[in-house]
Amino acid sequence: MSNPDSVPDLTPPDSERQKPFDTNEIDEEEDNGGDENDVEDDDEDEDGNDGVFRGPNRPKPQSREARFRSEKLKMESLLQRMKTGPVSVRVHDVIIKGNTKTKDHIIEAETEVLNNVGSMQELLKASQIVNLRLQALEIFDSVKITLDSGPPELPGTANVIIEVVETANPLSGQIGAFTKAEAGSSIVEGSLKYKNLFGYGDLWDGSLAYGFDHSTELSAGLYLPRFKGLVTPVTARAYLLSQDWLKFSSYKERTMGLSLGLFSSEHHDVAYNIAWRTLTDPSQVASRFVRRQLGHNLLSSLKYTFKVDRRNSTMRPTRGYAFVSTTQLGGLVPNNRSLRFLRQEFDIRYVVPLGFYRAALNFGVSGGVVFPWGNGFSSKPSSLPERFFLGGNISPVCALGGPTALWGFKTRGLGPTEPRRQVNDGTADPSGVDYLGGDLAFTALADLSFDLPFRWFREKGIHAHVFACAGNVAKLTENEYRNFSVQKFVESLRSSVGVGLVVPTSFFRMELNYCYIMKKFDHDRAKTGVRLTFSAA
Amino acid sequence: MEQVGERESEEFTLIARKPYFDLPTACPVCLPLFIYLKLAHFPFRLSFNSIFPDSDQIPYVESGTYVAYNNENGGVIERLKQDGIVDLDSEFHSVPDWVAMKAMISSWLADAMMYELWVGSDGKSACKIYYSDISWPIGKVLFLKQVYSVKQRLGITKDNAEQREHEIYKRAKIAYGALSTRLGDQNFLFDDRPSSLDATFLGHVLVTLHALPETSVLRSKLLEHNNIVRYADKLKMELIESSSSSSGPQIHSVPSSSTPKRGPSNWSSKPKSKPKREKTEEEKKFKRRAKYFLAAQLLAVLLFLSVMGGSDADDMELDDEDEGIVYG
């Protein structure tokens, strides 16, 4: 079609114009019942289409074949006209059928784009958009949009008929695997979803997730596509999360909270979180710093995420770039009895394709800082769960979000440590330390991935990579920032290099790597050798 | 990287609940330990944790990587004795009276304190001691959990609540009587020398006198024994108020709200019954006055209505007359 997006002509119709037809005939959209379309076409034909412009003279339909032939001719002539230029038309009415439970205004809200169409081409595009949007609500089994002629007294108008079939079975379940960048590990999650309980397009779900870093989360959520005229959907999630860090930092974390998604678009996301977090130490061997942090805290924070991901894939990026910035402000209560902190992290990725063997150079730099605010903030410690911990069982290539993983370093495996409590029972392990994380973190990675010269590997998507990474965390709070210097920070950067095999499956990306630790410090938990990492999409 | 925590490893630090009611720490579990260390003239720093009210690890004493928790080895005092750090009881272990009194304080008086703080009084004192630095919703939930737990531990149910209360107060009264007799006019309970018994008893007495409200039954029972009150005041002055001017800076982990001071220490030794009687007389007077006031109000309203009603009728008559004139 030429000029599909041009401004529609305002020339009055002077030839056969209005033609009812299904968008399904032109675009391939998900739809049940191709036969119905033909039947509908016939019905619409009888209702009078030519009569709109030519007057009341209706050609008498003769046999079915003759009708079919005349339909085909009309369609072809319309297509011909659409190829040459915009065919002016506007939408008169939107008719919604088939919704027994779903409220009309939910569906109407998704059809706003139809009000602005000026030409047939725009109408087709808009119909397609509306179809996709309605299907994205996840509450309909099928969506069919039919374009019909408007009332005969209004020339140049069309009616849009939307027929929806609501889900027969509103309950559905799924099991999936994800990578949680902040925790540095993958999680397996099973969830149950109930669709459209109240007819507002509401999606309720309950889920149970288990993370490989000994964390369990039980949560229930609600998704509302339209809440009292707000532009973006509203999500609310109540959760109970329990994380066991006894092995690394001698504390257990239990959080009960509510998070509200306030605004969400392709690049921006704003969420508010209020939670009751308890840190305990049932092992009673925590170090001094951790002991001071044990107790109950109220979290009331606002989180803003800006994300641009133009890479061609998250599992094996070979082209593009990505940028993520997350800002979190905690302490949003009128008094000083909640955790007050400001946390900022960013992650930049750039992938350069090299042209041979599907090779690509992946560069990444990420950093983060957390600081308390309020009276005397420079001498106060930052909250332990808010700090940055480097190391984990996930691949840094897949973990986009902030400084988290380094090849070769185990979970929470590097950074400031403090000796644990000495237990004098003869079998005491004197080298026990708690990993405290840091207020400032930095990581950098470089990864060259390429196909192997064997066809079998290429077909399966198995490829190899050579990588190098470096990272460090430092403490700034409790007046430590006075002793901080960039030179010392850079000098104490941990680093590793290695080579490995990447096996992507439909659920996760597995890497079998040989890591050589180039630089580490006394208490870092890192070893040169073969390591396996799992990252979910 | 840097090893944090190798500083000041020789100095001992006591981590307790926050100060309130003019006491260095207002929690009845933490104060005895504070007093014990003071009685032994043991140098230590004081630090606070006000975000973990339901922890049984607090109070604890730490020095470097050494920690003595409250929920291990029979308590911090016992642990410090075992480790040879502080021991005031070396000669008292074999004295049967001493052991018996220790048991009585640890059971009867401890139960009475627990009951009075969480169930007997209105809970305001407990909230101030334990939850004043915690956000209100969390504090409220923890308070309710604690009240429930105390009732479980003391075996209090809806049916036997009154009977249990009577029993707890009776035992406390017997204990106070026995301790008062034991104390006499001495400076300390046994052999005129301080021991952990004094620390535990003094901690209980100070919290009862300063932290519990004036309507507290337990407090009024304690006030009947003047020698105990004198003993408490004297030791408080010696150990707490004199040392507070010379003690080092106090470190605390969480910002704490200001600690309001209690009134001057002239104790009202009137038992609970007397204040009740006075209150009822006052209440009667107030009620009478309120009745008079209400009656006056009602009368005024009635008068207003009747006068206004009369004038309306007049107005209407006038209108009729007017109408009469118009139509007439």
XYZ file of N, CA, C and O in Angstrom, chain A residues 359-509:
604
model
N 30.048 -14.485 16.397
C 30.791 -14.056 17.589
C 30.335 -12.669 18.006
O 29.915 -11.857 17.183
N 30.435 -12.416 19.280
C 30.049 -11.102 19.797
C 30.879 -10.794 21.030
O 31.179 -11.678 21.839
N 31.225 -9.532 21.151
C 31.942 -9.056 22.330
C 30.937 -8.353 23.229
O 30.315 -7.368 22.821
N 30.819 -8.827 24.429
C 29.841 -8.285 25.373
C 30.592 -7.504 26.438
O 31.426 -8.064 27.144
N 30.325 -6.225 26.533
C 30.962 -5.414 27.579
C 29.909 -4.987 28.588
O 28.783 -4.666 28.218
N 30.305 -4.974 29.828
C 29.336 -4.527 30.824
C 30.034 -3.819 31.963
O 31.128 -4.198 32.373
N 29.391 -2.783 32.446
C 29.909 -2.054 33.617
C 28.717 -1.798 34.524
O 27.661 -1.374 34.063
N 28.876 -2.078 35.797
C 27.757 -1.783 36.702
C 28.287 -1.325 38.041
O 29.393 -1.692 38.453
N 27.487 -0.531 38.691
C 27.911 -0.007 39.988
C 26.716 0.338 40.838
O 25.589 0.424 40.353
N 26.974 0.533 42.095
C 25.874 0.883 42.984
C 26.399 1.488 44.264
O 27.531 1.221 44.675
N 25.544 2.302 44.881
C 25.923 2.900 46.166
C 24.671 2.968 47.036
O 23.555 3.159 46.546
N 24.867 2.775 48.330
C 23.750 2.896 49.272
C 24.220 3.722 50.451
O 25.364 3.599 50.899
N 23.345 4.583 50.901
C 23.719 5.468 52.005
C 22.499 5.765 52.853
O 21.418 5.988 52.313
N 22.657 5.792 54.180
C 21.516 6.209 54.989
C 21.375 7.726 54.939
O 22.309 8.425 54.545
N 20.195 8.229 55.284
C 20.034 9.681 55.364
C 19.342 10.019 56.678
O 18.824 9.185 57.365
N 19.354 11.284 56.994
C 18.785 11.695 58.273
C 19.885 12.258 59.166
O 21.030 12.384 58.765
N 19.532 12.571 60.379
C 20.507 13.164 61.299
C 21.663 12.218 61.567
O 21.464 11.059 61.887
N 22.843 12.758 61.423
C 24.026 11.949 61.729
C 24.215 10.787 60.782
O 24.697 9.732 61.171
N 23.832 10.979 59.526
C 23.834 9.836 58.613
C 25.226 9.310 58.321
O 25.405 8.129 58.043
N 26.241 10.178 58.399
C 27.570 9.704 58.000
C 28.149 8.723 59.008
O 29.011 7.917 58.673
N 27.650 8.758 60.247
C 28.183 7.824 61.230
C 27.259 6.635 61.446
O 27.584 5.723 62.186
N 26.121 6.630 60.788
C 25.202 5.495 60.968
C 25.578 4.382 60.013
O 26.059 4.642 58.909
N 25.301 3.140 60.389
C 25.574 2.056 59.442
C 24.428 1.913 58.448
O 23.303 2.294 58.740
N 24.735 1.364 57.294
C 23.660 1.088 56.341
C 23.054 -0.263 56.709
O 23.680 -1.088 57.360
N 21.828 -0.452 56.273
C 21.120 -1.669 56.631
C 21.698 -2.858 55.852
O 21.932 -2.771 54.652
N 21.925 -3.941 56.537
C 22.612 -5.096 55.942
C 21.933 -5.646 54.687
O 22.606 -5.851 53.677
N 20.644 -5.882 54.678
C 20.042 -6.428 53.454
C 20.063 -5.456 52.280
O 19.916 -5.875 51.140
N 20.253 -4.157 52.531
C 20.268 -3.181 51.440
C 21.643 -3.043 50.804
O 21.793 -2.394 49.785
N 22.642 -3.623 51.431
C 23.995 -3.455 50.910
C 24.216 -4.302 49.669
O 23.364 -5.098 49.274
N 25.377 -4.115 49.075
C 25.700 -4.841 47.851
C 26.572 -6.047 48.177
O 27.563 -5.929 48.902
N 26.184 -7.166 47.616
C 26.967 -8.389 47.801
C 27.328 -8.925 46.424
O 26.463 -9.052 45.557
N 28.587 -9.223 46.229
C 29.007 -9.736 44.923
C 29.251 -11.229 45.009
O 29.699 -11.744 46.026
N 28.986 -11.882 43.911
C 29.223 -13.323 43.878
C 27.916 -14.064 43.769
O 26.887 -13.609 44.241
N 27.948 -15.190 43.144
C 26.730 -15.979 43.036
C 26.838 -17.013 41.949
O 27.840 -17.112 41.237
N 25.757 -17.763 41.823
C 25.740 -18.866 40.880
C 25.101 -18.524 39.557
O 24.601 -19.393 38.873
N 25.040 -17.241 39.242
C 24.434 -16.890 37.964
C 25.486 -16.260 37.063
O 26.517 -15.803 37.515
N 25.183 -16.243 35.797
C 26.126 -15.700 34.844
C 25.986 -14.186 34.769
O 24.882 -13.682 34.625
N 27.083 -13.458 34.861
C 26.979 -12.000 34.793
C 26.406 -11.502 33.472
O 25.855 -10.408 33.423
N 26.512 -12.301 32.434
C 25.997 -11.866 31.135
C 24.478 -11.722 31.191
O 23.896 -10.838 30.581
N 23.833 -12.593 31.940
C 22.368 -12.594 31.997
C 21.826 -11.701 33.102
O 20.686 -11.265 33.038
N 22.611 -11.453 34.129
C 22.091 -10.706 35.272
C 22.173 -9.220 34.999
O 23.186 -8.592 35.256
N 21.098 -8.671 34.486
C 21.066 -7.238 34.187
C 20.322 -6.529 35.299
O 19.224 -6.917 35.657
N 20.912 -5.491 35.850
C 20.208 -4.771 36.912
C 21.142 -4.012 37.819
O 20.867 -2.887 38.212
N 22.243 -4.637 38.135
C 23.155 -3.967 39.049
C 24.359 -4.847 39.297
O 24.476 -5.928 38.721
N 25.280 -4.412 40.162
C 26.471 -5.234 40.427
C 26.094 -6.440 41.270
O 25.666 -6.303 42.416
N 26.187 -7.618 40.711
C 25.837 -8.801 41.473
C 26.825 -9.942 41.317
O 27.395 -10.400 42.283
N 27.004 -10.407 40.094
C 27.724 -11.668 39.957
C 29.104 -11.476 39.350
O 29.344 -10.563 38.568
N 29.978 -12.341 39.747
C 31.319 -12.406 39.166
C 31.628 -13.869 38.943
O 31.395 -14.692 39.825
N 32.178 -14.181 37.797
C 32.534 -15.572 37.554
C 33.585 -16.030 38.547
O 34.585 -15.361 38.786
N 33.370 -17.183 39.106
C 34.383 -17.772 39.976
C 34.187 -17.475 41.451
O 34.755 -18.168 42.298
N 33.403 -16.454 41.790
C 33.222 -16.099 43.201
C 31.868 -16.618 43.674
O 30.854 -16.425 43.017
N 31.890 -17.235 44.835
C 30.657 -17.843 45.331
C 29.726 -16.776 45.911
O 30.102 -15.621 46.059
N 28.530 -17.211 46.295
C 27.529 -16.279 46.825
C 28.101 -15.482 47.986
O 28.643 -16.067 48.927
N 27.935 -14.165 47.897
C 28.450 -13.257 48.939
C 29.915 -13.541 49.233
O 30.340 -13.494 50.392
N 30.657 -13.845 48.170
C 31.995 -14.380 48.398
C 33.119 -13.387 48.527
O 34.271 -13.796 48.637
N 32.823 -12.081 48.452
C 33.942 -11.168 48.590
C 33.497 -9.892 49.277
O 32.318 -9.589 49.333
N 34.464 -9.187 49.788
C 34.145 -7.921 50.414
C 34.518 -7.902 51.882
O 35.140 -8.828 52.401
N 34.116 -6.832 52.574
C 34.461 -6.699 53.992
C 33.880 -7.849 54.802
O 32.766 -8.313 54.557
N 34.658 -8.309 55.754
C 34.189 -9.393 56.625
C 34.427 -9.007 58.076
O 35.147 -8.055 58.366
N 33.804 -9.748 58.956
C 34.031 -9.526 60.384
C 34.023 -10.885 61.056
O 33.199 -11.746 60.709
N 34.924 -11.103 62.001
C 34.979 -12.424 62.624
C 33.729 -12.711 63.446
O 33.170 -11.825 64.086
N 33.320 -13.937 63.367
C 32.138 -14.349 64.106
C 32.460 -14.533 65.573
O 33.599 -14.494 66.000
N 31.393 -14.793 66.311
C 31.549 -15.018 67.744
C 32.361 -16.278 67.973
O 32.153 -17.300 67.326
N 33.272 -16.194 68.929
C 34.091 -17.341 69.287
C 33.307 -18.213 70.248
O 32.882 -17.756 71.308
N 33.105 -19.470 69.866
C 32.376 -20.370 70.749
C 33.369 -21.371 71.301
O 33.930 -22.181 70.561
N 33.619 -21.332 72.608
C 34.692 -22.158 73.188
C 34.174 -23.530 73.570
O 34.012 -23.832 74.742
N 33.923 -24.338 72.544
C 33.492 -25.682 72.924
C 34.413 -26.742 72.333
O 34.030 -27.873 72.104
N 35.633 -26.371 72.058
C 36.610 -27.362 71.595
C 36.560 -27.602 70.104
O 37.580 -27.732 69.445
N 35.358 -27.647 69.563
C 35.253 -27.900 68.130
C 35.082 -26.601 67.356
O 34.618 -26.596 66.228
N 35.427 -25.494 67.998
C 35.178 -24.198 67.360
C 36.006 -24.033 66.095
O 37.154 -24.452 66.025
N 35.388 -23.416 65.136
C 36.089 -23.129 63.885
C 36.547 -21.677 63.951
O 35.750 -20.766 63.840
N 37.842 -21.454 64.142
C 38.288 -20.082 64.409
C 38.215 -19.172 63.193
O 38.303 -17.970 63.321
N 38.085 -19.752 62.000
C 38.145 -18.881 60.829
C 36.778 -18.415 60.373
O 36.631 -17.919 59.276
N 35.759 -18.599 61.191
C 34.430 -18.207 60.764
C 34.319 -16.693 60.651
O 34.645 -15.961 61.582
N 33.872 -16.242 59.473
C 33.651 -14.808 59.299
C 32.282 -14.576 58.691
O 31.726 -15.439 58.024
N 31.796 -13.382 58.926
C 30.542 -12.962 58.311
C 30.866 -12.028 57.163
O 31.693 -11.123 57.300
N 30.210 -12.233 56.034
C 30.387 -11.346 54.891
C 29.380 -10.215 54.995
O 28.180 -10.448 55.018
N 29.891 -9.016 55.076
C 29.025 -7.879 55.375
C 28.613 -7.078 54.151
O 27.840 -6.140 54.264
N 29.161 -7.394 52.990
C 28.817 -6.611 51.817
C 29.403 -5.217 51.917
O 30.214 -4.930 52.780
N 28.961 -4.360 51.029
C 29.525 -3.021 51.024
C 28.514 -1.981 50.602
O 27.436 -2.293 50.100
N 28.874 -0.719 50.848
C 28.001 0.378 50.465
C 28.252 0.829 49.042
O 27.413 1.485 48.430
N 29.439 0.504 48.558
C 29.787 0.897 47.196
C 30.243 -0.354 46.475
O 31.058 -1.115 46.998
N 29.712 -0.608 45.303
C 30.093 -1.806 44.561
C 30.335 -1.448 43.116
O 29.713 -0.513 42.577
N 31.223 -2.204 42.507
C 31.543 -1.964 41.110
C 31.905 -3.282 40.453
O 32.623 -4.095 41.039
N 31.383 -3.538 39.262
C 31.818 -4.713 38.506
C 31.983 -4.317 37.046
O 31.321 -3.405 36.554
N 32.850 -5.064 36.376
C 33.040 -4.863 34.945
C 33.230 -6.237 34.318
O 33.850 -7.106 34.933
N 32.686 -6.422 33.146
C 32.851 -7.724 32.510
C 33.108 -7.557 31.023
O 32.677 -6.588 30.401
N 33.821 -8.536 30.472
C 34.040 -8.601 29.033
C 33.902 -10.059 28.646
O 34.503 -10.931 29.283
N 33.099 -10.310 27.636
C 32.796 -11.696 27.311
C 32.771 -11.845 25.799
O 32.052 -11.127 25.113
N 33.558 -12.774 25.290
C 33.579 -13.025 23.848
C 32.917 -14.362 23.615
O 33.427 -15.405 24.055
N 31.771 -14.347 22.984
C 31.073 -15.615 22.739
C 31.125 -15.918 21.252
O 31.082 -15.020 20.420
N 31.238 -17.178 20.918
C 31.338 -17.568 19.509
C 30.840 -18.990 19.353
O 30.899 -19.812 20.277
N 30.379 -19.256 18.146
C 29.912 -20.607 17.844
C 31.089 -21.552 17.716
O 32.187 -21.173 17.319
N 30.814 -22.801 17.994
C 31.858 -23.812 17.814
C 31.817 -24.310 16.381
O 30.768 -24.302 15.751
N 32.940 -24.767 15.854
C 32.957 -25.161 14.446
C 32.283 -26.499 14.167
O 32.424 -27.034 13.074
N 31.504 -27.021 15.108
C 30.830 -28.289 14.850
C 29.352 -28.031 14.652
O 28.712 -27.308 15.416
N 28.809 -28.683 13.621
C 27.435 -28.361 13.269
C 26.445 -28.766 14.353
O 25.478 -28.081 14.613
N 26.720 -29.884 15.005
C 25.793 -30.360 16.029
C 25.623 -29.336 17.135
O 24.517 -29.044 17.579
N 26.742 -28.758 17.555
C 26.690 -27.734 18.603
C 25.919 -26.505 18.134
O 25.109 -25.936 18.857
N 26.156 -26.138 16.890
C 25.519 -24.926 16.369
C 24.016 -25.104 16.330
O 23.249 -24.204 16.642
N 23.610 -26.322 15.913
C 22.162 -26.560 15.842
C 21.501 -26.480 17.201
O 20.387 -25.996 17.342
N 22.161 -26.979 18.207
C 21.591 -26.940 19.545
C 21.745 -25.573 20.190
O 21.215 -25.359 21.276
N 22.487 -24.696 19.590
C 22.705 -23.380 20.192
C 23.831 -23.362 21.198
O 24.085 -22.352 21.850
N 24.534 -24.488 21.309
C 25.632 -24.559 22.281
C 26.824 -23.803 21.707
O 27.231 -24.028 20.577
N 27.350 -22.909 22.472
C 28.486 -22.139 21.993
C 29.495 -21.969 23.119
O 29.256 -22.376 24.253
N 30.622 -21.377 22.786
C 31.690 -21.213 23.779
C 31.888 -19.733 24.079
O 31.437 -18.875 23.327
N 32.540 -19.474 25.181
C 32.868 -18.079 25.476
C 34.144 -17.964 26.290
O 34.519 -18.895 27.027
N 34.794 -16.861 26.088
C 35.990 -16.517 26.862
C 35.649 -15.235 27.598
O 35.094 -14.325 27.009
N 35.968 -15.189 28.876
C 35.490 -14.043 29.652
C 36.541 -13.529 30.622
O 37.484 -14.239 30.992
N 36.316 -12.320 31.054
C 37.125 -11.711 32.114
C 36.218 -10.778 32.887
O 35.346 -10.142 32.306
N 36.420 -10.739 34.194
C 35.584 -9.830 34.973
C 36.370 -9.329 36.165
O 37.345 -9.946 36.609
N 35.913 -8.215 36.692
C 36.553 -7.632 37.877
C 35.484 -6.961 38.712
O 34.468 -6.498 38.183
N 35.691 -6.916 40.019
C 34.687 -6.287 40.863
C 35.218 -6.032 42.253
O 36.220 -6.622 42.684
N 34.525 -5.160 42.969
C 34.941 -4.832 44.321
C 33.782 -4.197 45.077
O 32.882 -3.603 44.473
N 33.805 -4.354 46.410
C 32.836 -3.647 47.256
C 33.616 -2.964 48.374
O 34.652 -3.457 48.807
N 33.097 -1.847 48.821
C 33.768 -1.119 49.896
C 32.734 -0.552 50.855
O 31.592 -0.293 50.468
N 33.163 -0.323 52.066
C 32.262 0.245 53.061
C 32.479 1.751 53.114
O 33.609 2.228 53.082
N 31.381 2.500 53.164
C 31.501 3.958 53.232
C 30.873 4.529 54.495
O 31.185 5.631 54.905
N 29.931 3.791 55.064
C 29.181 4.325 56.198
C 29.991 4.217 57.486
O 31.093 3.690 57.489
N 29.419 4.709 58.552
C 30.107 4.742 59.847
C 31.462 5.424 59.712
O 32.473 4.953 60.222
N 31.443 6.515 58.977
C 32.623 7.364 58.785
C 33.775 6.699 58.050
O 34.873 7.235 58.012
N 33.537 5.566 57.426
C 34.597 4.918 56.661
C 34.908 5.663 55.375
O 35.943 5.445 54.762
N 33.966 6.515 54.927
C 34.210 7.232 53.678
C 35.425 8.142 53.792
O 36.032 8.514 52.794
N 35.794 8.481 55.012
C 36.977 9.328 55.176
C 38.246 8.582 54.799
O 39.226 9.182 54.383
N 38.219 7.247 54.981
C 39.406 6.462 54.635
C 39.351 5.935 53.218
O 40.232 5.218 52.794
N 38.295 6.310 52.497
C 38.124 5.735 51.174
C 38.962 6.501 50.165
O 39.041 7.728 50.190
N 39.599 5.751 49.260
C 40.260 6.425 48.144
C 40.081 5.549 46.916
O 40.078 4.319 47.004
N 39.900 6.208 45.795
C 39.659 5.474 44.556
C 40.849 4.576 44.234
O 40.695 3.451 43.767
N 42.030 5.050 44.537
C 43.228 4.265 44.219
C 43.224 2.943 44.982
O 43.470 1.879 44.430
N 42.901 3.044 46.282
C 42.869 1.818 47.086
C 41.782 0.883 46.588
O 41.947 -0.329 46.552
N 40.665 1.474 46.186
C 39.552 0.678 45.692
C 39.960 -0.066 44.437
O 39.692 -1.266 44.292
N 40.622 0.622 43.534
C 41.032 -0.008 42.279
C 42.117 -1.051 42.536
O 42.117 -2.124 41.945
N 43.000 -0.742 43.470
C 44.078 -1.701 43.754
C 43.542 -2.988 44.347
O 44.131 -4.047 44.185
N 42.417 -2.901 45.046
C 41.886 -4.116 45.669
C 40.759 -4.741 44.846
O 39.964 -5.508 45.373
N 40.703 -4.452 43.573
C 39.704 -5.078 42.700
C 40.006 -6.559 42.563
O 41.125 -6.956 42.267
N 38.956 -7.361 42.759
C 39.134 -8.798 42.507
C 38.903 -9.042 41.028
O 38.098 -8.344 40.417
N 39.560 -10.072 40.478
C 39.347 -10.329 39.058
C 39.491 -11.808 38.760
O 40.165 -12.551 39.480
N 38.869 -12.191 37.668
C 38.994 -13.578 37.225
C 38.850 -13.629 35.715
O 38.239 -12.742 35.112
N 39.415 -14.662 35.144
C 39.267 -14.902 33.696
C 38.887 -16.353 33.509
O 39.008 -17.168 34.424
N 38.443 -16.678 32.323
C 38.094 -18.076 32.124
C 37.559 -18.337 30.749
O 37.423 -17.438 29.903
N 37.236 -19.598 30.557
C 36.691 -20.053 29.285
C 35.631 -21.081 29.595
O 35.693 -21.771 30.615
N 34.632 -21.148 28.747
C 33.583 -22.100 29.070
C 32.658 -22.403 27.918
O 32.758 -21.830 26.827
N 31.741 -23.305 28.209
C 30.754 -23.763 27.247
C 29.390 -23.290 27.715
O 29.059 -23.420 28.900
N 28.604 -22.754 26.812
C 27.280 -22.256 27.185
C 26.228 -23.139 26.546
O 26.248 -23.347 25.324
N 25.328 -23.665 27.354
C 24.264 -24.536 26.849
C 22.929 -23.839 27.121
O 22.445 -23.851 28.247
N 22.341 -23.241 26.112
C 21.043 -22.602 26.363
C 19.910 -23.592 26.169
O 19.866 -24.294 25.166
N 19.039 -23.682 27.155
C 17.854 -24.505 26.983
C 16.652 -23.572 27.001
O 16.809 -22.377 27.198
N 15.478 -24.126 26.843
C 14.310 -23.236 26.788
C 14.018 -22.605 28.139
O 13.360 -21.577 28.226
N 14.476 -23.200 29.230
C 14.178 -22.639 30.548
C 15.320 -21.807 31.100
O 15.102 -20.823 31.780
N 16.524 -22.230 30.872
C 17.634 -21.517 31.498
C 18.871 -21.628 30.627
O 18.921 -22.378 29.658
N 19.860 -20.867 31.006
C 21.147 -20.884 30.309
C 22.171 -21.471 31.262
O 22.413 -20.949 32.339
